[in-house]
Short mmCIF file of C-alpha atoms in Angstrom, two decimals:
data_model
loop_
_atom_site.label_atom_id
_atom_site.label_comp_id
_atom_site.label_asym_id
_atom_site.label_seq_id
_atom_site.Cartn_x
_atom_site.Cartn_y
_atom_site.Cartn_z
CA MET A 911 -64.55 34.78 -0.25
CA MET A 912 -64.60 32.63 2.70
CA LEU A 913 -63.98 29.71 0.00
CA LYS A 914 -60.69 31.72 -1.33
CA LYS A 915 -59.44 31.79 2.08
CA ILE A 916 -59.82 28.01 2.93
CA LYS A 917 -58.39 27.10 -0.50
CA LYS A 918 -55.55 29.31 0.21
CA PHE A 919 -55.05 27.82 3.84
CA VAL A 920 -55.13 24.23 2.57
CA LEU A 921 -52.85 25.03 -0.01
CA LEU A 922 -50.27 26.74 2.54
CA LEU A 923 -50.68 23.38 4.51
CA LEU A 924 -49.94 21.12 1.59
CA VAL A 925 -46.96 22.92 1.03
CA ILE A 926 -45.84 22.97 4.79
CA LEU A 927 -46.46 19.40 4.60
CA VAL A 928 -44.25 19.06 1.41
CA ILE A 929 -41.38 20.90 2.97
CA VAL A 930 -41.76 18.62 6.44
CA VAL A 931 -41.44 15.46 4.46
CA LEU A 932 -38.56 16.78 2.21
CA ILE A 933 -36.75 17.65 5.51
CA VAL A 934 -37.30 14.25 7.15
CA THR A 935 -36.50 12.31 4.00
CA SER A 936 -33.37 14.51 3.78
CA TYR A 937 -32.55 13.50 7.59
CA VAL A 938 -33.04 10.05 7.02
CA LEU A 939 -31.40 9.54 3.70
CA TRP A 940 -28.56 12.14 4.07
CA ILE A 941 -27.98 13.14 7.59
CA GLN A 942 -29.09 10.36 10.07
CA PRO A 943 -26.30 8.27 11.10
CA ILE A 944 -26.80 4.44 11.78
CA ASP A 945 -25.62 2.71 14.93
CA SER A 946 -26.20 -0.87 16.24
CA HIS A 947 -24.57 -2.27 18.70
CA THR A 948 -24.40 -5.52 20.72
CA SER A 949 -25.12 -5.33 24.49
CA GLY A 950 -22.03 -4.38 26.87
CA THR A 951 -19.26 -6.61 25.81
CA THR A 952 -21.28 -9.26 23.95
CA ILE A 953 -19.70 -10.87 20.99
CA GLY A 954 -22.28 -11.52 18.08
CA LEU A 955 -23.83 -9.57 15.18
CA ALA A 956 -25.53 -6.76 16.19
CA ARG A 957 -27.34 -6.47 12.92
CA LYS A 958 -27.51 -8.80 9.84
CA THR A 959 -27.23 -6.97 6.38
CA THR A 960 -28.96 -8.24 3.04
CA ALA A 961 -27.15 -8.05 -0.55
CA ASN A 962 -27.15 -4.79 -2.34
CA PRO A 963 -27.89 -6.04 -5.96
CA LYS A 964 -27.25 -4.26 -9.27
CA LYS A 965 -29.39 -3.94 -12.05
CA LEU A 966 -28.10 -5.54 -15.36
CA VAL A 967 -27.76 -2.75 -17.94
CA LYS A 968 -27.21 -3.49 -21.60
CA LEU A 969 -24.39 -1.35 -23.49
CA LYS A 970 -24.24 -0.45 -27.15
CA LYS A 971 -20.65 0.63 -26.97
CA ILE A 972 -17.83 0.64 -24.55
CA ARG A 973 -16.66 4.23 -23.67
CA LYS A 974 -12.77 5.17 -23.42
CA PRO A 975 -11.58 5.09 -19.98
CA ASN A 976 -11.82 8.78 -18.48
CA ARG A 977 -8.51 10.23 -17.94
CA LYS A 978 -9.46 13.31 -16.61
CA ASN A 979 -10.09 11.76 -13.14
CA SER A 980 -7.00 9.56 -13.31
CA GLU A 981 -3.54 8.86 -15.04
CA PHE A 982 -4.56 5.14 -14.73
CA PRO A 983 -8.44 5.37 -15.35
CA ARG A 984 -10.75 2.34 -15.31
CA ILE A 985 -13.80 1.46 -17.14
CA ASP A 986 -16.68 0.26 -15.28
CA LEU A 987 -18.15 -3.16 -16.55
CA ARG A 988 -19.74 -4.16 -13.64
CA SER A 989 -23.16 -5.79 -14.24
CA LYS A 990 -23.16 -4.94 -17.83
CA ASP A 991 -24.68 -6.68 -20.70
CA LEU A 992 -22.16 -6.82 -23.58
CA THR A 993 -23.32 -9.66 -25.64
CA GLU A 994 -24.10 -7.63 -28.63
CA LEU A 995 -20.66 -6.42 -28.92
CA ASP A 996 -17.49 -7.17 -31.28
CA LEU A 997 -14.80 -6.64 -28.54
CA THR A 998 -12.11 -8.51 -30.57
CA ASP A 999 -9.82 -5.03 -30.86
CA TYR A 1000 -10.81 -3.89 -27.36
CA ALA A 1001 -7.91 -5.53 -25.42
CA GLY A 1002 -6.54 -1.97 -24.33
CA GLU A 1003 -9.84 -1.03 -22.87
CA LEU A 1004 -10.56 -4.50 -21.00
CA SER A 1005 -7.13 -4.21 -19.60
CA ARG A 1006 -8.68 -1.24 -17.71
CA ALA A 1007 -11.81 -3.01 -16.73
CA ILE A 1008 -13.59 -3.43 -13.42
CA PHE A 1009 -16.16 -6.36 -14.02
CA ASP A 1010 -18.19 -8.67 -11.82
CA SER A 1011 -19.73 -12.22 -11.77
CA GLU A 1012 -22.80 -10.58 -13.36
CA THR A 1013 -20.93 -9.20 -16.36
CA GLN A 1014 -22.43 -10.67 -19.63
CA TRP A 1015 -19.54 -11.18 -22.27
CA PRO A 1016 -19.90 -11.26 -26.19
CA GLU A 1017 -18.25 -14.25 -27.93
CA LYS A 1018 -16.01 -11.96 -29.65
CA LEU A 1019 -13.35 -10.88 -27.42
CA PRO A 1020 -9.46 -10.12 -27.57
CA ILE A 1021 -7.28 -13.17 -28.19
CA GLY A 1022 -5.90 -14.14 -24.80
CA PHE A 1023 -8.71 -12.70 -22.43
CA ASP A 1024 -10.74 -15.29 -20.88
CA PRO A 1025 -12.91 -13.27 -18.16
CA LYS A 1026 -13.92 -16.57 -16.21
CA LYS A 1027 -10.26 -17.58 -15.99
CA CYS A 1028 -9.26 -13.99 -15.14
CA LEU A 1029 -11.53 -13.57 -12.33
CA GLU A 1030 -10.53 -16.88 -10.91
CA LEU A 1031 -6.71 -15.76 -11.26
CA GLY A 1032 -7.40 -12.74 -9.31
CA LYS A 1033 -8.98 -14.88 -6.33
CA ASN A 1034 -5.38 -16.24 -5.74
CA PRO A 1035 -3.58 -13.93 -3.14
CA GLY A 1036 -0.47 -14.56 -5.04
CA LEU A 1037 3.46 -15.00 -4.39
CA GLY A 1038 2.99 -18.53 -2.90
CA VAL A 1039 0.42 -17.74 -0.06
CA ARG A 1040 -1.61 -21.02 -1.05
CA ALA A 1041 1.33 -23.33 -0.69
CA LEU A 1042 1.53 -22.12 3.00
CA HIS A 1043 -2.27 -22.81 3.13
CA LYS A 1044 -1.59 -26.45 1.95
CA LYS A 1045 0.79 -26.48 5.02
CA GLY A 1046 -1.93 -25.73 7.51
CA ILE A 1047 -0.50 -21.96 7.69
CA THR A 1048 -3.88 -20.58 7.17
CA GLY A 1049 -4.25 -18.18 10.37
CA LYS A 1050 -6.50 -20.69 11.84
CA GLY A 1051 -7.75 -19.23 15.35
CA ILE A 1052 -6.12 -15.54 14.66
CA SER A 1053 -8.61 -12.88 14.99
CA ILE A 1054 -8.62 -10.05 12.61
CA GLY A 1055 -10.50 -6.80 13.26
CA ILE A 1056 -11.60 -4.49 10.48
CA ILE A 1057 -12.92 -0.81 10.25
CA ASP A 1058 -14.68 -0.01 7.24
CA GLN A 1059 -17.95 0.59 5.31
CA THR A 1060 -21.26 -1.48 5.89
CA LEU A 1061 -20.61 -5.17 5.48
CA LEU A 1062 -22.34 -7.80 3.62
CA THR A 1063 -22.73 -9.89 6.64
CA SER A 1064 -23.70 -13.03 4.72
CA HIS A 1065 -21.36 -13.55 2.09
CA GLU A 1066 -19.94 -16.86 1.61
CA GLN A 1067 -16.21 -15.94 1.61
CA TYR A 1068 -16.25 -15.12 5.63
CA ALA A 1069 -19.82 -15.54 6.99
CA LYS A 1070 -18.99 -18.82 8.88
CA ARG A 1071 -16.00 -16.68 10.80
CA LEU A 1072 -17.59 -13.45 11.16
CA LYS A 1073 -17.81 -13.53 14.75
CA HIS A 1074 -18.92 -9.85 15.51
CA TYR A 1075 -20.35 -7.22 13.69
CA GLU A 1076 -21.63 -3.73 14.67
CA GLU A 1077 -22.18 -0.09 13.26
CA ILE A 1078 -20.83 2.98 14.82
CA HIS A 1079 -22.15 6.12 12.79
CA VAL A 1080 -22.50 4.68 9.22
CA LEU A 1081 -24.07 6.44 6.62
CA SER A 1082 -25.61 3.42 4.73
CA LYS A 1083 -27.78 0.67 5.63
CA LYS A 1084 -27.20 -1.26 2.66
CA PRO A 1085 -24.04 -3.16 2.49
CA GLU A 1086 -21.08 -1.18 0.30
CA MET A 1087 -18.56 -2.48 -1.54
CA HIS A 1088 -15.47 -1.54 0.25
CA GLY A 1089 -16.18 -3.43 3.69
CA THR A 1090 -17.10 -6.23 2.05
CA ALA A 1091 -13.95 -6.51 -0.30
CA VAL A 1092 -11.30 -5.91 2.03
CA SER A 1093 -12.83 -8.57 4.38
CA SER A 1094 -12.57 -11.24 1.54
CA LEU A 1095 -8.99 -10.00 0.58
CA ALA A 1096 -7.57 -10.46 4.32
CA LEU A 1097 -9.41 -13.72 5.19
CA GLY A 1098 -11.98 -14.87 2.69
CA LYS A 1099 -11.86 -18.92 2.28
CA ASP A 1100 -10.90 -18.90 -1.30
CA ILE A 1101 -9.55 -15.25 -1.72
CA GLY A 1102 -7.83 -14.23 1.39
CA VAL A 1103 -4.26 -14.39 2.76
CA ALA A 1104 -5.59 -15.85 6.01
CA PRO A 1105 -8.54 -18.03 5.15
CA ALA A 1106 -9.21 -19.64 8.46
CA SER A 1107 -8.81 -16.30 10.59
CA ASN A 1108 -11.92 -14.97 12.59
CA LEU A 1109 -13.52 -11.77 11.67
CA TYR A 1110 -14.41 -9.01 13.87
CA PHE A 1111 -15.81 -5.96 11.89
CA ILE A 1112 -17.13 -2.67 12.89
CA ALA A 1113 -18.65 -0.16 10.34
CA SER A 1114 -17.82 3.05 10.68
CA ALA A 1115 -17.80 6.65 8.45
CA LEU A 1116 -15.36 8.95 7.83
CA SER A 1117 -17.90 12.07 7.61
CA ASP A 1118 -20.63 13.36 9.82
CA ASN A 1119 -23.15 12.64 7.08
CA ASN A 1120 -23.81 12.17 3.44
CA LEU A 1121 -24.57 15.23 2.55
CA LYS A 1122 -21.36 16.72 4.12
CA MET A 1123 -19.66 14.67 1.65
CA LEU A 1124 -21.60 15.58 -1.20
CA MET A 1125 -20.77 19.27 -0.77
CA GLY A 1126 -17.11 18.40 -0.65
CA LYS A 1127 -14.98 19.83 -3.27
CA ASP A 1128 -12.81 16.82 -3.83
CA ASN A 1129 -11.72 13.73 -1.96
CA ASN A 1130 -9.19 15.53 0.00
CA ASP A 1131 -11.34 18.49 1.23
CA PRO A 1132 -10.67 18.72 4.87
CA LYS A 1133 -14.19 19.91 5.43
CA VAL A 1134 -15.64 16.50 4.41
CA TYR A 1135 -13.85 14.19 7.02
CA ASN A 1136 -14.15 13.68 10.59
CA TYR A 1137 -11.95 10.65 11.95
CA THR A 1138 -13.61 10.49 15.26
CA TYR A 1139 -15.98 7.56 14.61
CA TYR A 1140 -13.05 5.68 13.57
CA ALA A 1141 -11.49 6.43 16.67
CA GLN A 1142 -14.45 5.35 18.57
CA ALA A 1143 -14.19 1.91 16.68
CA LEU A 1144 -10.86 1.44 17.49
CA ASP A 1145 -11.79 1.98 21.03
CA ARG A 1146 -14.54 -0.40 20.88
CA PHE A 1147 -12.34 -3.04 19.70
CA LEU A 1148 -9.94 -2.60 22.81
CA VAL A 1149 -12.98 -2.96 25.04
CA LEU A 1150 -14.24 -6.11 23.13
CA ASN A 1151 -10.72 -7.49 23.42
CA GLU A 1152 -10.74 -7.35 27.03
CA SER A 1153 -13.43 -9.86 27.15
CA LEU A 1154 -11.98 -12.32 24.75
CA PRO A 1155 -9.91 -15.26 25.81
CA GLU A 1156 -6.21 -14.94 25.28
CA LYS A 1157 -5.90 -17.32 22.29
CA GLU A 1158 -9.19 -15.31 20.52
CA LYS A 1159 -7.90 -11.56 21.21
CA ILE A 1160 -7.66 -9.45 18.19
CA ARG A 1161 -3.94 -9.18 16.73
CA VAL A 1162 -4.41 -7.05 14.00
CA ILE A 1163 -6.71 -4.10 12.99
CA SER A 1164 -7.05 -3.70 9.22
CA ILE A 1165 -7.88 0.12 8.32
CA SER A 1166 -7.84 0.84 4.60
CA ARG A 1167 -7.59 4.36 4.99
CA SER A 1168 -4.89 7.13 5.62
CA PHE A 1169 -5.26 9.93 8.28
CA GLU A 1170 -4.52 13.60 7.29
CA LYS A 1171 -3.23 15.71 9.82
CA ASN A 1172 -5.35 18.74 8.45
CA HIS A 1173 -8.84 16.68 9.04
CA GLU A 1174 -11.26 16.88 11.97
CA GLY A 1175 -10.38 14.04 14.53
CA TYR A 1176 -6.78 13.37 13.34
CA GLN A 1177 -5.52 13.69 16.94
CA THR A 1178 -8.36 11.45 18.32
CA VAL A 1179 -7.87 8.74 16.12
CA GLN A 1180 -3.81 8.80 16.27
CA LYS A 1181 -4.33 8.37 19.94
CA SER A 1182 -6.62 5.54 19.57
CA ILE A 1183 -3.86 3.81 17.22
CA ASP A 1184 -1.39 4.48 19.84
CA LYS A 1185 -3.55 2.87 22.92
CA ALA A 1186 -4.05 -0.20 20.52
CA LYS A 1187 -0.40 -0.44 19.50
CA ALA A 1188 0.80 -0.10 23.13
CA ARG A 1189 -1.52 -3.08 23.89
CA GLY A 1190 0.34 -5.32 21.09
CA ILE A 1191 -2.10 -4.97 18.31
CA PHE A 1192 -0.67 -4.34 14.92
CA VAL A 1193 -2.83 -1.32 13.70
CA ILE A 1194 -2.59 -1.72 9.84
CA THR A 1195 -3.24 1.77 7.75
CA ALA A 1196 -2.26 3.33 4.80
CA ASN A 1197 -0.12 5.49 7.10
CA LEU A 1198 2.20 2.70 7.96
CA LYS A 1199 5.37 4.28 7.60
CA ARG A 1200 4.00 7.12 9.76
CA ASP A 1201 3.09 4.48 12.61
CA TYR A 1202 5.72 1.91 12.17
CA ASP A 1203 8.68 3.49 10.05
CA VAL A 1204 8.11 0.81 7.24
CA GLY A 1205 5.92 2.04 4.08
CA LEU A 1206 3.42 -0.04 2.25
CA SER A 1207 2.96 -0.14 -1.52
CA GLY A 1208 1.14 -2.17 -4.06
CA LEU A 1209 2.13 -4.53 -7.06
CA GLY A 1210 0.49 -4.57 -10.51
CA ARG A 1211 -0.03 -7.71 -12.87
CA ASP A 1212 -1.18 -8.28 -16.23
CA GLN A 1213 -4.86 -9.73 -16.10
CA MET A 1214 -4.08 -13.38 -17.41
CA ALA A 1215 -0.58 -13.60 -15.66
CA ASP A 1216 0.28 -16.00 -12.84
CA PRO A 1217 -0.21 -14.55 -9.18
CA ASP A 1218 2.34 -16.92 -7.84
CA ASP A 1219 5.19 -16.41 -10.51
CA PRO A 1220 7.15 -13.34 -9.37
CA ASP A 1221 7.74 -12.21 -12.77
CA SER A 1222 4.02 -11.39 -13.54
CA TYR A 1223 4.32 -8.36 -11.17
CA THR A 1224 5.35 -4.80 -11.80
CA LEU A 1225 4.49 -1.58 -10.07
CA GLY A 1226 1.17 -0.94 -9.21
CA ASP A 1227 -0.86 1.82 -11.60
CA TRP A 1228 -0.73 4.62 -9.54
CA ILE A 1229 2.68 4.26 -8.44
CA LYS A 1230 4.25 4.08 -12.06
CA THR A 1231 4.39 8.05 -12.34
CA HIS A 1232 6.61 8.63 -9.43
CA PRO A 1233 8.05 5.29 -8.18
CA GLU A 1234 11.12 6.78 -6.23
CA GLU A 1235 8.70 8.12 -3.52
CA PHE A 1236 8.21 4.37 -2.84
CA LYS A 1237 11.39 2.80 -3.43
CA ASP A 1238 12.04 1.87 0.29
CA ASP A 1239 8.59 0.49 0.70
CA LEU A 1240 7.32 -2.94 1.27
CA PHE A 1241 5.28 -4.15 -1.89
CA VAL A 1242 2.76 -6.67 -1.80
CA PRO A 1243 0.35 -7.76 -4.76
CA MET A 1244 -2.49 -5.23 -5.07
CA ASP A 1245 -3.72 -4.82 -8.80
CA ARG A 1246 -5.96 -7.13 -10.31
CA ARG A 1247 -7.47 -8.69 -7.21
CA THR A 1248 -10.65 -10.42 -7.40
CA TYR A 1249 -12.95 -9.74 -4.21
CA ALA A 1250 -16.13 -10.44 -2.58
CA ALA A 1251 -19.14 -8.18 -3.83
CA SER A 1252 -21.82 -6.70 -1.98
CA SER A 1253 -24.25 -7.36 -4.52
CA GLY A 1254 -24.70 -11.21 -3.53
CA VAL A 1255 -23.72 -13.56 -0.93
CA ASP A 1256 -21.54 -15.46 -3.97
CA GLN A 1257 -20.86 -12.64 -6.06
CA TYR A 1258 -17.54 -11.04 -6.97
CA GLU A 1259 -15.59 -8.24 -8.48
CA GLN A 1260 -12.23 -7.68 -9.94
CA ASP A 1261 -10.44 -4.31 -10.42
CA ALA A 1262 -7.70 -3.67 -12.86
CA SER A 1263 -5.99 -1.03 -10.81
CA GLY A 1264 -6.17 -1.49 -6.95
CA GLY A 1265 -5.00 0.94 -4.06
CA LEU A 1266 -3.49 0.82 -0.78
CA SER A 1267 -7.03 -0.23 0.17
CA TRP A 1268 -6.09 -3.61 -1.24
CA ALA A 1269 -2.51 -3.90 -0.02
CA VAL A 1270 -3.80 -2.94 3.61
CA PRO A 1271 -5.94 -6.39 4.10
CA TYR A 1272 -3.13 -8.35 2.42
CA LEU A 1273 -0.48 -7.35 4.96
CA ALA A 1274 -3.18 -7.95 7.77
CA GLY A 1275 -3.57 -11.77 6.61
CA LEU A 1276 0.18 -12.06 6.19
CA TYR A 1277 0.43 -11.14 10.04
CA ALA A 1278 -2.33 -13.44 11.00
CA LEU A 1279 -0.19 -16.35 9.27
CA ALA A 1280 2.84 -15.17 11.27
CA CYS A 1281 0.69 -15.18 14.33
CA GLN A 1282 -0.06 -18.80 14.09
CA ALA A 1283 3.38 -19.62 13.13
CA ASP A 1284 4.80 -17.78 15.97
CA PRO A 1285 2.31 -16.72 18.47
CA SER A 1286 4.94 -14.44 20.06
CA ILE A 1287 5.53 -12.07 17.19
CA THR A 1288 5.29 -8.44 17.29
CA PRO A 1289 4.40 -5.92 14.61
CA GLU A 1290 7.92 -4.73 14.86
CA LYS A 1291 9.86 -8.08 14.32
CA PHE A 1292 7.27 -9.06 11.66
CA LEU A 1293 8.03 -6.00 9.67
CA ASP A 1294 11.76 -6.21 10.01
CA LEU A 1295 11.75 -10.03 9.09
CA ALA A 1296 9.44 -9.18 5.97
CA MET A 1297 11.88 -6.63 4.59
CA LYS A 1298 14.83 -9.05 5.56
CA THR A 1299 13.25 -11.98 3.65
CA SER A 1300 11.77 -10.12 0.80
CA ASP A 1301 12.99 -10.09 -2.90
CA SER A 1302 14.19 -7.51 -5.17
CA ARG A 1303 13.06 -7.20 -9.16
CA THR A 1304 13.99 -4.72 -11.85
CA VAL A 1305 10.99 -4.08 -13.86
CA GLU A 1306 10.32 -2.14 -16.98
CA ASN A 1307 8.45 0.87 -16.12
CA MET A 1308 7.38 3.69 -18.68
CA GLY A 1309 10.39 2.63 -20.83
CA LYS A 1310 12.91 2.94 -18.30
CA PRO A 1311 14.17 0.28 -15.59
CA PHE A 1312 13.16 0.51 -11.82
CA THR A 1313 14.07 -1.68 -9.30
CA ILE A 1314 11.83 -2.71 -6.46
CA LYS A 1315 13.82 -3.42 -3.84
CA SER A 1316 11.15 -4.97 -1.37
CA ILE A 1317 8.72 -7.50 -2.78
CA VAL A 1318 7.27 -9.59 0.03
CA ASN A 1319 8.23 -13.14 -0.22
CA PRO A 1320 5.60 -14.80 2.05
CA GLU A 1321 6.83 -18.44 2.17
CA ARG A 1322 10.54 -17.35 2.95
CA LEU A 1323 9.14 -15.14 5.66
CA ILE A 1324 7.11 -17.78 7.55
CA ASN A 1325 9.88 -20.27 6.90
CA THR A 1326 12.25 -18.07 8.78
CA LEU A 1327 9.82 -17.65 11.53
CA GLN A 1328 9.34 -21.39 12.01
CA ALA A 1329 12.96 -22.10 11.86
CA ASN A 1330 13.76 -19.63 14.57
#
C-alpha cells in the first residue's frame, strides 16, 4: 500500500516537473522579450549575432504559387535543391520565385532565364544610382538609423559601417530576414543606394510576444500589435543623437512599417515620430503620405531586365489591381531586388514581389545621398524636389495603359541639388 502511494507521489512530481519545464520553455521561446543595450549613450554593438543558416531541401517538383493568400503570389525556392528537375517550361512559375545564393538549379531552365545573372541584376539599386556612386555621391559620412527585426550584425554588405546595434524587446535571438534585408537595400556596399553611409540599428518588435502574434487572426488583427517598443527605439535614437558630433548625427530613420490608428501604441509612436521630425530627422515609414503629404509606392521589373533602364519598369505587383489609389505617389524601384540574407555573411536572396518594406530603405538611402550633396537639405525640400525632378511613364497594366506620373530620377535630383 505504501509503495503504491510512493509511486503515485513520484508520478505526480514528474507531471508537475514536466508542466514546469513546459511553462519555462514556453516563456523563453514565446513570451520572454530580449533586450540588449549599450551603457548610457555609448556607441557600439550591444550584442553580436551569428548567421541563421537554412537546411538544403531537395524538391521532386515545384508547386504552383498559392493564390489564396495573394493576387500576386510567390513560390519559395530558397535553399532548395532543384537539380533533378526539368524547368524548361516553368518560366511563369520562376517569374514568381523567391530564391537565394544556396538555391541549386538544374541544367534545364527556361530560355533567357539565368539565375546567377538575375541575382546580380537585382543588386543594382537602379535608375542611375550607380552612376552617382561613380561621381562620389555615396552617402559618405551620413548616418542612417533603422528600426526593424533582429539584425545579422556581421553581413559583408554593412558590417564595417555598423556603428551601433542594440535591442529593445525583440522576439528572436537569431537574426531575421527583414532587418538584414532593409539594411543592405539602404546602404549595402554593393546593393545599397547609399553604400558609404553609416548604420545605426535598433532591433525591436511590433508585438508583446510570439504567442500573441501566433494567436492573431490575421496580419491586421489589432490584438496582435503594440507599437510602444518602436516608439522606445525612436526615442533611443534621439538620445544617442545628442551625443554624436554634428557631422555624424543620424539624418534619416528608416522604418519599413505602417502604423494603424486602431492598434495599441499608435499615439505613442506618432508622438515619437513627431519629436524626431521636430529635430530635423527624416522619419520614413510606409505612412509617408500621412507624415509628409507625399505618398510612396514601388515599381516592378522583369527579372532579366536592366535596372538602370526606365523602360524596364512597370507598376509593382501589389499595386496593379488598384493603381488609381497610388497615382499621385512618388515611385521608386521595389520588386526584383536582391538583398542580404540572414543565413550567412555572404548570402543573398531575391524576391519576385517586394513591398513598401523595400521602397522605404531605397528612399532613406537616396536622402543620405542628398544630405551629402547638400548638407542643409530638409525632408520637405527633398520630397518637393524629388517630385519636381521625377519622370512620368505610361505602362501597360492588366491590358490597359496607365501613366505613372512621378518616377524618381536620382541623377536629376542630385544634379539639381548641386546646381543650387
